[in-house]
Short mmCIF file of C-alpha atoms in Angstrom, two decimals:
data_model
loop_
_atom_site.label_atom_id
_atom_site.label_comp_id
_atom_site.label_asym_id
_atom_site.label_seq_id
_atom_site.Cartn_x
_atom_site.Cartn_y
_atom_site.Cartn_z
CA MET A 38 8.70 -9.66 -15.67
CA ASN A 39 7.23 -8.20 -13.02
CA ASN A 40 3.54 -6.10 -14.67
CA LEU A 41 1.41 -3.16 -12.79
CA PHE A 42 -0.98 -6.35 -11.84
CA SER A 43 1.63 -8.80 -10.27
CA PRO A 44 1.87 -9.03 -6.87
CA ILE A 45 5.39 -8.29 -4.20
CA LYS A 46 6.57 -9.63 -0.81
CA ILE A 47 7.57 -6.62 1.56
CA ARG A 48 9.15 -8.74 4.85
CA ASN A 49 5.90 -11.17 4.98
CA THR A 50 3.42 -9.16 3.64
CA ILE A 51 2.03 -10.01 0.07
CA ILE A 52 0.42 -7.43 -2.15
CA LYS A 53 -1.89 -7.83 -5.24
CA ASN A 54 -0.48 -5.27 -7.16
CA ARG A 55 1.82 -2.60 -7.91
CA VAL A 56 -0.78 0.44 -7.96
CA VAL A 57 -0.85 2.58 -4.48
CA MET A 58 -2.55 5.82 -3.37
CA PRO A 59 -0.21 7.64 -2.23
CA PRO A 60 -0.91 10.09 1.38
CA MET A 61 -3.13 13.05 0.57
CA VAL A 62 -4.92 15.02 3.21
CA CYS A 63 -8.09 15.91 3.34
CA PHE A 64 -9.05 18.77 4.71
CA GLY A 65 -12.39 19.91 6.02
CA PHE A 66 -12.72 15.83 6.72
CA GLY A 67 -12.45 15.69 10.42
CA GLY A 68 -12.13 17.66 13.60
CA ASP A 69 -9.46 20.03 16.25
CA ASP A 70 -9.81 15.61 18.06
CA GLY A 71 -7.72 14.13 14.99
CA LEU A 72 -10.09 11.07 14.86
CA VAL A 73 -10.82 9.25 11.57
CA THR A 74 -14.56 10.42 10.52
CA GLU A 75 -17.45 8.51 8.33
CA LYS A 76 -15.85 10.57 5.15
CA HIS A 77 -12.37 8.93 6.06
CA ILE A 78 -13.77 5.85 5.97
CA SER A 79 -16.19 6.46 2.87
CA HIS A 80 -12.81 7.60 1.37
CA TYR A 81 -10.61 5.21 1.50
CA GLY A 82 -12.97 2.17 1.44
CA ALA A 83 -13.89 3.24 -2.48
CA ARG A 84 -10.16 2.86 -3.67
CA ALA A 85 -9.68 -0.12 -1.87
CA LYS A 86 -12.75 -1.23 -3.64
CA GLY A 87 -11.52 -0.05 -6.76
CA GLY A 88 -8.60 -2.38 -6.54
CA VAL A 89 -5.48 -0.11 -5.48
CA GLY A 90 -3.34 -3.05 -3.75
CA LEU A 91 -1.72 -0.23 -1.10
CA ILE A 92 -3.08 2.91 0.62
CA ILE A 93 -1.09 4.88 2.44
CA ILE A 94 -3.60 6.83 4.22
CA GLU A 95 -2.65 10.91 4.48
CA ALA A 96 -0.25 12.64 6.75
CA THR A 97 -1.36 11.55 10.23
CA CYS A 98 -0.07 13.62 13.25
CA ILE A 99 1.88 12.30 16.22
CA ASP A 100 2.17 15.24 18.23
CA LYS A 101 -1.03 17.79 18.51
CA SER A 102 1.14 20.79 19.06
CA GLY A 103 2.52 19.12 14.92
CA ARG A 104 0.22 19.61 12.65
CA LEU A 105 -0.46 20.95 9.68
CA SER A 106 -4.04 21.83 10.11
CA PRO A 107 -6.47 21.67 12.78
CA ASP A 108 -8.55 18.99 10.87
CA GLN A 109 -5.43 16.97 10.49
CA LEU A 110 -5.63 13.20 12.23
CA GLY A 111 -3.41 12.12 14.70
CA LEU A 112 -2.16 8.98 16.37
CA TRP A 113 -0.85 11.17 19.17
CA ALA A 114 -3.61 9.84 21.81
CA ASP A 115 -5.21 5.91 22.14
CA GLU A 116 -8.21 7.30 21.99
CA GLN A 117 -7.88 7.62 17.97
CA ILE A 118 -7.37 3.96 17.11
CA PRO A 119 -10.53 2.73 16.80
CA GLY A 120 -11.19 4.51 13.91
CA PHE A 121 -8.04 3.22 12.29
CA SER A 122 -8.95 0.13 13.02
CA ARG A 123 -12.33 0.77 10.85
CA LEU A 124 -10.41 1.43 8.12
CA ALA A 125 -7.79 -1.44 7.96
CA GLU A 126 -10.74 -3.40 8.33
CA ILE A 127 -12.32 -2.00 5.03
CA CYS A 128 -8.92 -1.90 2.87
CA HIS A 129 -8.65 -5.39 4.07
CA GLN A 130 -11.67 -6.04 2.94
CA TYR A 131 -11.48 -5.49 -0.32
CA GLY A 132 -7.67 -6.95 -0.19
CA ALA A 133 -5.72 -3.97 0.12
CA LYS A 134 -2.94 -3.35 2.52
CA VAL A 135 -3.08 -0.55 3.99
CA LEU A 136 -0.31 1.72 5.71
CA VAL A 137 -0.53 5.79 7.27
CA GLN A 138 2.05 8.27 7.14
CA ILE A 139 3.42 9.47 10.60
CA HIS A 140 4.31 13.70 10.49
CA HIS A 141 4.85 15.91 12.05
CA ALA A 142 5.57 19.85 10.52
CA GLY A 143 8.51 21.16 12.58
CA MET A 144 9.05 24.72 11.89
CA VAL A 145 5.99 24.64 9.55
CA ALA A 146 3.47 23.99 11.84
CA ARG A 147 0.76 26.47 11.85
CA LYS A 148 0.45 29.57 13.86
CA ASN A 149 -3.50 28.85 14.67
CA ILE A 150 -1.99 25.12 16.09
CA THR A 151 1.32 26.25 18.24
CA PRO A 152 3.22 29.65 18.60
CA SER A 153 6.45 28.19 18.80
CA PRO A 154 6.86 26.10 16.26
CA LEU A 155 10.04 23.68 16.43
CA ALA A 156 12.98 22.66 14.03
CA PRO A 157 16.33 21.29 14.18
CA SER A 158 18.12 24.51 13.92
CA ASN A 159 17.15 27.66 14.45
CA TYR A 160 15.49 29.15 11.74
CA GLN A 161 13.95 32.75 9.97
CA GLY A 162 13.39 32.91 6.64
CA LYS A 163 10.51 31.88 3.98
CA MET A 164 9.04 28.55 3.39
CA MET A 165 5.92 27.63 1.59
CA ASN A 166 5.56 30.52 1.15
CA ASP A 167 5.85 31.80 4.57
CA MET A 168 7.83 33.62 6.57
CA ILE A 169 8.88 30.92 9.21
CA SER A 170 10.17 31.59 12.95
CA ALA A 171 11.38 28.72 14.87
CA ARG A 172 13.72 28.16 17.79
CA ALA A 173 16.00 24.60 17.76
CA LEU A 174 15.27 21.33 18.94
CA LYS A 175 16.67 20.91 22.54
CA LEU A 176 18.07 17.66 23.04
CA ASN A 177 15.80 16.01 25.64
CA GLU A 178 12.99 17.57 22.70
CA ILE A 179 14.38 15.35 20.50
CA HIS A 180 14.08 12.11 22.21
CA THR A 181 10.60 12.70 23.03
CA LEU A 182 9.80 13.26 19.60
CA GLN A 183 11.01 10.23 18.80
CA GLU A 184 9.17 8.20 21.39
CA LYS A 185 6.02 9.89 19.82
CA TYR A 186 6.75 8.50 16.93
CA VAL A 187 7.39 5.35 17.94
CA ALA A 188 4.32 5.48 20.37
CA ALA A 189 2.01 6.36 16.96
CA ALA A 190 3.48 3.87 15.02
CA LEU A 191 2.42 1.40 17.88
CA ARG A 192 -1.02 2.44 17.97
CA ALA A 193 -1.13 1.92 14.44
CA GLN A 194 -0.37 -1.77 14.25
CA LYS A 195 -2.73 -2.29 17.40
CA ALA A 196 -5.06 -0.62 14.72
CA GLY A 197 -4.75 -3.40 12.85
CA LEU A 198 -2.44 -1.68 9.91
CA ASP A 199 0.37 -3.48 8.04
CA GLY A 200 3.14 -0.78 8.49
CA ILE A 201 4.14 3.24 8.77
CA GLU A 202 5.32 5.56 6.20
CA PHE A 203 7.07 8.29 7.85
CA HIS A 204 6.81 11.41 6.12
CA GLY A 205 10.56 12.34 5.50
CA ALA A 206 9.58 15.37 2.55
CA HIS A 207 7.82 18.01 1.64
CA GLY A 208 9.68 20.28 4.15
CA PHE A 209 8.25 18.90 7.27
CA LEU A 210 9.82 17.89 10.02
CA ILE A 211 11.99 14.75 9.34
CA SER A 212 12.99 16.63 5.77
CA GLN A 213 14.31 19.20 7.81
CA PHE A 214 16.06 17.24 9.71
CA PHE A 215 17.80 15.33 6.19
CA SER A 216 18.29 19.03 4.88
CA PRO A 217 21.76 20.71 5.46
CA LEU A 218 19.76 23.83 4.23
CA VAL A 219 18.18 24.18 8.24
CA ASN A 220 20.01 21.39 9.68
CA LYS A 221 23.10 23.65 11.37
CA ARG A 222 22.59 21.00 14.59
CA THR A 223 26.65 20.94 15.43
CA ASP A 224 25.65 17.36 17.71
CA SER A 225 24.94 13.88 16.73
CA TYR A 226 21.74 15.11 14.95
CA GLY A 227 23.93 17.44 12.49
CA GLY A 228 26.22 17.89 10.32
CA SER A 229 27.31 15.09 8.64
CA LEU A 230 24.67 12.83 5.90
CA ASN A 231 25.06 9.87 8.89
CA ASN A 232 23.93 12.36 11.79
CA ARG A 233 21.23 13.94 9.76
CA VAL A 234 19.79 10.76 9.08
CA ARG A 235 19.87 9.64 12.91
CA PHE A 236 16.74 11.42 14.11
CA VAL A 237 15.25 9.11 11.68
CA SER A 238 17.26 5.90 11.73
CA GLU A 239 16.57 5.45 15.93
CA ILE A 240 13.22 5.72 15.27
CA ILE A 241 13.07 3.05 12.97
CA ALA A 242 15.60 0.49 16.26
CA GLY A 243 12.52 1.71 18.15
CA ILE A 244 9.69 0.74 15.98
CA ARG A 245 11.36 -2.18 14.82
CA GLN A 246 12.07 -3.34 18.42
CA ALA A 247 8.75 -2.86 19.56
CA ALA A 248 6.56 -3.91 16.64
CA GLY A 249 8.11 -7.14 15.34
CA ASN A 250 9.44 -8.20 12.49
CA ASP A 251 6.38 -8.12 10.19
CA PHE A 252 4.89 -4.77 10.50
CA ILE A 253 6.46 -2.73 7.34
CA ILE A 254 8.47 1.21 7.49
CA GLY A 255 8.80 2.95 4.83
CA CYS A 256 9.85 6.63 4.25
CA ARG A 257 9.00 8.91 1.82
CA MET A 258 11.56 11.23 1.12
CA GLY A 259 12.66 13.25 -2.16
CA CYS A 260 14.99 12.93 -4.37
CA ASN A 261 16.51 16.62 -3.95
CA GLU A 262 17.55 16.74 -0.34
CA PRO A 263 19.38 19.03 -1.43
CA ASP A 264 20.22 17.42 -4.94
CA LEU A 265 19.54 13.76 -6.13
CA LYS A 266 23.30 12.52 -5.76
CA THR A 267 22.99 13.76 -1.65
CA SER A 268 19.11 11.60 -1.55
CA ILE A 269 20.78 8.81 -3.10
CA LYS A 270 22.86 8.52 -0.16
CA ILE A 271 20.41 8.81 2.93
CA ALA A 272 17.79 6.37 0.94
CA LYS A 273 21.45 3.71 1.00
CA THR A 274 21.42 5.26 4.89
CA LEU A 275 18.27 4.49 5.64
CA GLU A 276 17.95 1.00 4.06
CA LYS A 277 21.44 0.18 6.03
CA SER A 278 19.15 1.54 9.20
CA GLY A 279 16.16 -1.18 8.36
CA ILE A 280 13.36 0.64 6.22
CA ASP A 281 11.73 -1.40 3.87
CA LEU A 282 10.29 0.88 1.60
CA LEU A 283 10.66 4.16 -0.24
CA HIS A 284 8.88 6.49 -1.39
CA ILE A 285 10.55 9.29 -3.95
CA SER A 286 8.89 12.61 -4.08
CA ILE A 287 10.06 15.89 -3.37
CA GLY A 288 12.42 17.51 -0.31
CA LEU A 289 12.53 21.02 1.47
CA ARG A 290 12.87 22.83 -1.94
CA PRO A 291 14.19 26.50 -2.20
CA PRO A 292 12.06 28.72 -4.51
CA ALA A 293 14.93 28.38 -7.74
CA ASP A 294 15.05 24.45 -6.79
CA LYS A 295 14.08 22.98 -10.84
CA GLY A 296 15.21 19.27 -9.55
CA PRO A 297 17.42 17.13 -11.32
CA ALA A 298 17.53 17.41 -14.85
CA VAL A 299 15.34 14.90 -17.03
CA PRO A 300 17.47 13.46 -19.45
CA GLU A 301 16.03 13.55 -22.98
CA GLY A 302 13.43 10.14 -24.10
CA PHE A 303 12.58 10.33 -20.22
CA ASN A 304 9.24 11.09 -20.59
CA TYR A 305 7.83 11.78 -17.15
CA ASN A 306 9.06 14.46 -14.89
CA TRP A 307 12.42 15.39 -12.81
CA ILE A 308 10.56 13.57 -9.53
CA VAL A 309 9.30 10.34 -11.47
CA TYR A 310 12.92 10.54 -12.39
CA GLY A 311 14.66 11.09 -9.16
CA GLY A 312 12.80 8.20 -7.85
CA THR A 313 14.15 5.65 -10.76
CA GLU A 314 17.54 6.89 -10.19
CA ILE A 315 17.24 5.90 -5.95
CA LYS A 316 15.73 2.74 -7.61
CA LYS A 317 19.54 1.65 -9.30
CA HIS A 318 21.16 2.03 -5.75
CA VAL A 319 18.81 0.42 -3.41
CA ASN A 320 17.31 -3.20 -2.65
CA VAL A 321 14.11 -2.15 -1.08
CA PRO A 322 11.17 -1.59 -3.10
CA VAL A 323 9.84 2.25 -4.41
CA ILE A 324 7.30 3.56 -5.05
CA VAL A 325 8.08 6.27 -7.65
CA VAL A 326 4.85 9.12 -8.11
CA ASN A 327 3.62 12.70 -9.99
CA GLY A 328 1.82 12.79 -12.90
CA ILE A 329 1.60 9.94 -13.16
CA ARG A 330 -1.88 8.92 -15.12
CA THR A 331 -2.54 6.50 -17.38
CA PRO A 332 -1.92 2.76 -17.03
CA GLU A 333 0.42 2.41 -19.70
CA GLN A 334 2.73 4.85 -18.09
CA ALA A 335 2.00 3.03 -14.80
CA ALA A 336 2.79 -0.18 -16.47
CA TYR A 337 6.00 1.01 -18.43
CA LEU A 338 8.27 2.28 -15.21
CA ILE A 339 7.06 -1.32 -13.55
CA GLU A 340 7.88 -3.11 -16.66
CA GLN A 341 11.25 -1.78 -17.95
CA GLY A 342 12.28 -2.25 -13.81
CA LEU A 343 12.56 1.96 -12.84
CA ALA A 344 10.20 1.03 -9.89
CA ASP A 345 8.64 -1.64 -7.74
CA PHE A 346 5.42 0.94 -7.16
CA THR A 347 3.31 3.63 -8.72
CA ALA A 348 1.53 5.84 -7.16
CA MET A 349 -2.03 7.44 -8.73
CA GLY A 350 -2.62 10.54 -6.30
CA ILE A 351 -5.07 12.34 -8.80
CA GLY A 352 -6.09 9.60 -10.52
CA LEU A 353 -7.90 7.94 -7.89
CA LEU A 354 -9.03 11.03 -6.68
CA ILE A 355 -10.78 11.61 -9.82
CA ASP A 356 -11.22 7.54 -10.41
CA PRO A 357 -11.37 5.40 -7.51
CA GLU A 358 -12.35 2.62 -9.86
CA TRP A 359 -8.73 3.11 -11.41
CA ALA A 360 -7.01 0.27 -10.46
CA ASN A 361 -10.41 -2.13 -11.70
CA LYS A 362 -10.17 -0.83 -14.69
CA ALA A 363 -6.88 -0.36 -15.75
CA GLN A 364 -6.87 -4.23 -14.98
CA ASN A 365 -9.66 -5.49 -16.94
CA HIS A 366 -9.07 -2.39 -20.34
CA ALA A 367 -11.87 -0.28 -19.16
CA PRO A 368 -12.13 3.71 -20.04
CA ILE A 369 -10.77 5.44 -16.81
CA ILE A 370 -11.80 8.84 -15.97
CA PRO A 371 -8.74 10.73 -17.15
CA CYS A 372 -7.49 14.13 -15.63
CA ILE A 373 -7.52 17.46 -18.13
CA ASN A 374 -4.91 18.95 -15.65
CA CYS A 375 -7.51 22.05 -15.02
CA LYS A 376 -5.15 25.18 -14.61
CA THR A 377 -6.78 25.31 -10.96
CA CYS A 378 -7.60 22.11 -9.69
CA LYS A 379 -10.86 21.34 -8.36
CA LEU A 380 -10.37 18.90 -6.23
CA PHE A 381 -7.90 21.24 -3.99
CA VAL A 382 -10.41 23.39 -3.30
CA ARG A 383 -12.08 23.11 -0.05
CA GLY A 384 -15.38 21.24 -0.90
CA GLY A 385 -14.35 21.10 -4.76
CA VAL A 386 -15.31 18.60 -7.22
CA CYS A 387 -13.50 18.05 -10.11
CA VAL A 388 -15.72 18.47 -13.60
CA GLN A 389 -14.20 15.42 -14.70
CA VAL A 390 -16.92 13.67 -11.70
CA LYS A 391 -19.74 15.87 -11.97
CA SER A 392 -19.50 15.08 -15.81
CA ALA A 393 -19.34 11.48 -15.94
CA LYS A 394 -22.01 11.65 -12.68
CA ARG A 395 -24.03 13.20 -15.53
CA GLU A 396 -23.30 11.08 -18.71
CA THR A 397 -24.36 8.46 -16.25
CA LYS A 398 -27.50 9.78 -15.11
CA ASP A 399 -28.59 10.47 -18.48
CA THR A 400 -27.56 7.31 -19.45
CA ASN A 401 -30.37 5.56 -16.95
CA ARG A 402 -32.71 8.28 -17.79
CA ILE A 403 -32.39 6.89 -21.40
CA ARG A 404 -32.96 3.44 -20.05
#
């Protein structure tokens, strides 16, 4: 039976364990040029050194006008390749494999990024606590964006990364294509489920043809797009399209959405539950994420065959050595579920990290 620290093979790449660092945007680390900075190198290098098997670099935009934030990483230009080469090198140095999540915000691109956000269909309404007004993509614009996704993936390959992950969750562009709540197109990119998935299916084909057979192509998607039953069908369609890896999170959520009902006795939240249900219907590896904090929680999901990987978000931000400590049964700096997480405030530092540093200084002083 597999365990948390057993290897797994995707295409011709062996990943040393089932611990994943999910993509988490480091706001304030970069600038308008989308270039990797020393802060990024240090941040990802620390988690690779800490024993993580697979690192997925944060949402990285394929088009400067499709950014979520002015300081978001980019792969829209060749000038951005050297920085990602450094990230690949430092992650590989410690035995971690590394993907980059390629992204376009679509209709939720910030107003300080573009005055005219784009969406699968015309849209006016509230999304992510903002009032959104977006226009429908023209057919030639869809094809141009698909080419930009392929180009970004090829830059990632040229940089030495092991693959890419599409950001098809959280209400961003690919999620908008998946969702019948937003995608009201009447052409070959809207209507039926196959048509709604076509946008990314064609990009998969383009990347595979250009990048070859060894390059990993994954997709992060929601388990509520707009419900679990439909999301299972999306996952199966992606598998038929050639996806290598699925990373299950949340999709485009209406305000009242609480996700699929979690059965009694399932000791994880609905996002993890949705991932375990999708795994039952596909043959490609599945990453589950959200609220998984302890080695015991992570190990159970792998050992019971409920998932192939478990992603530690906040856990790895708090303690970069999470994986090594878990494998060696050493104490891990825990998340104490602060009401407002300090990690997600610009320049914030986790109170647990501050406390651990103080204890280390005191111990060294006593010695």
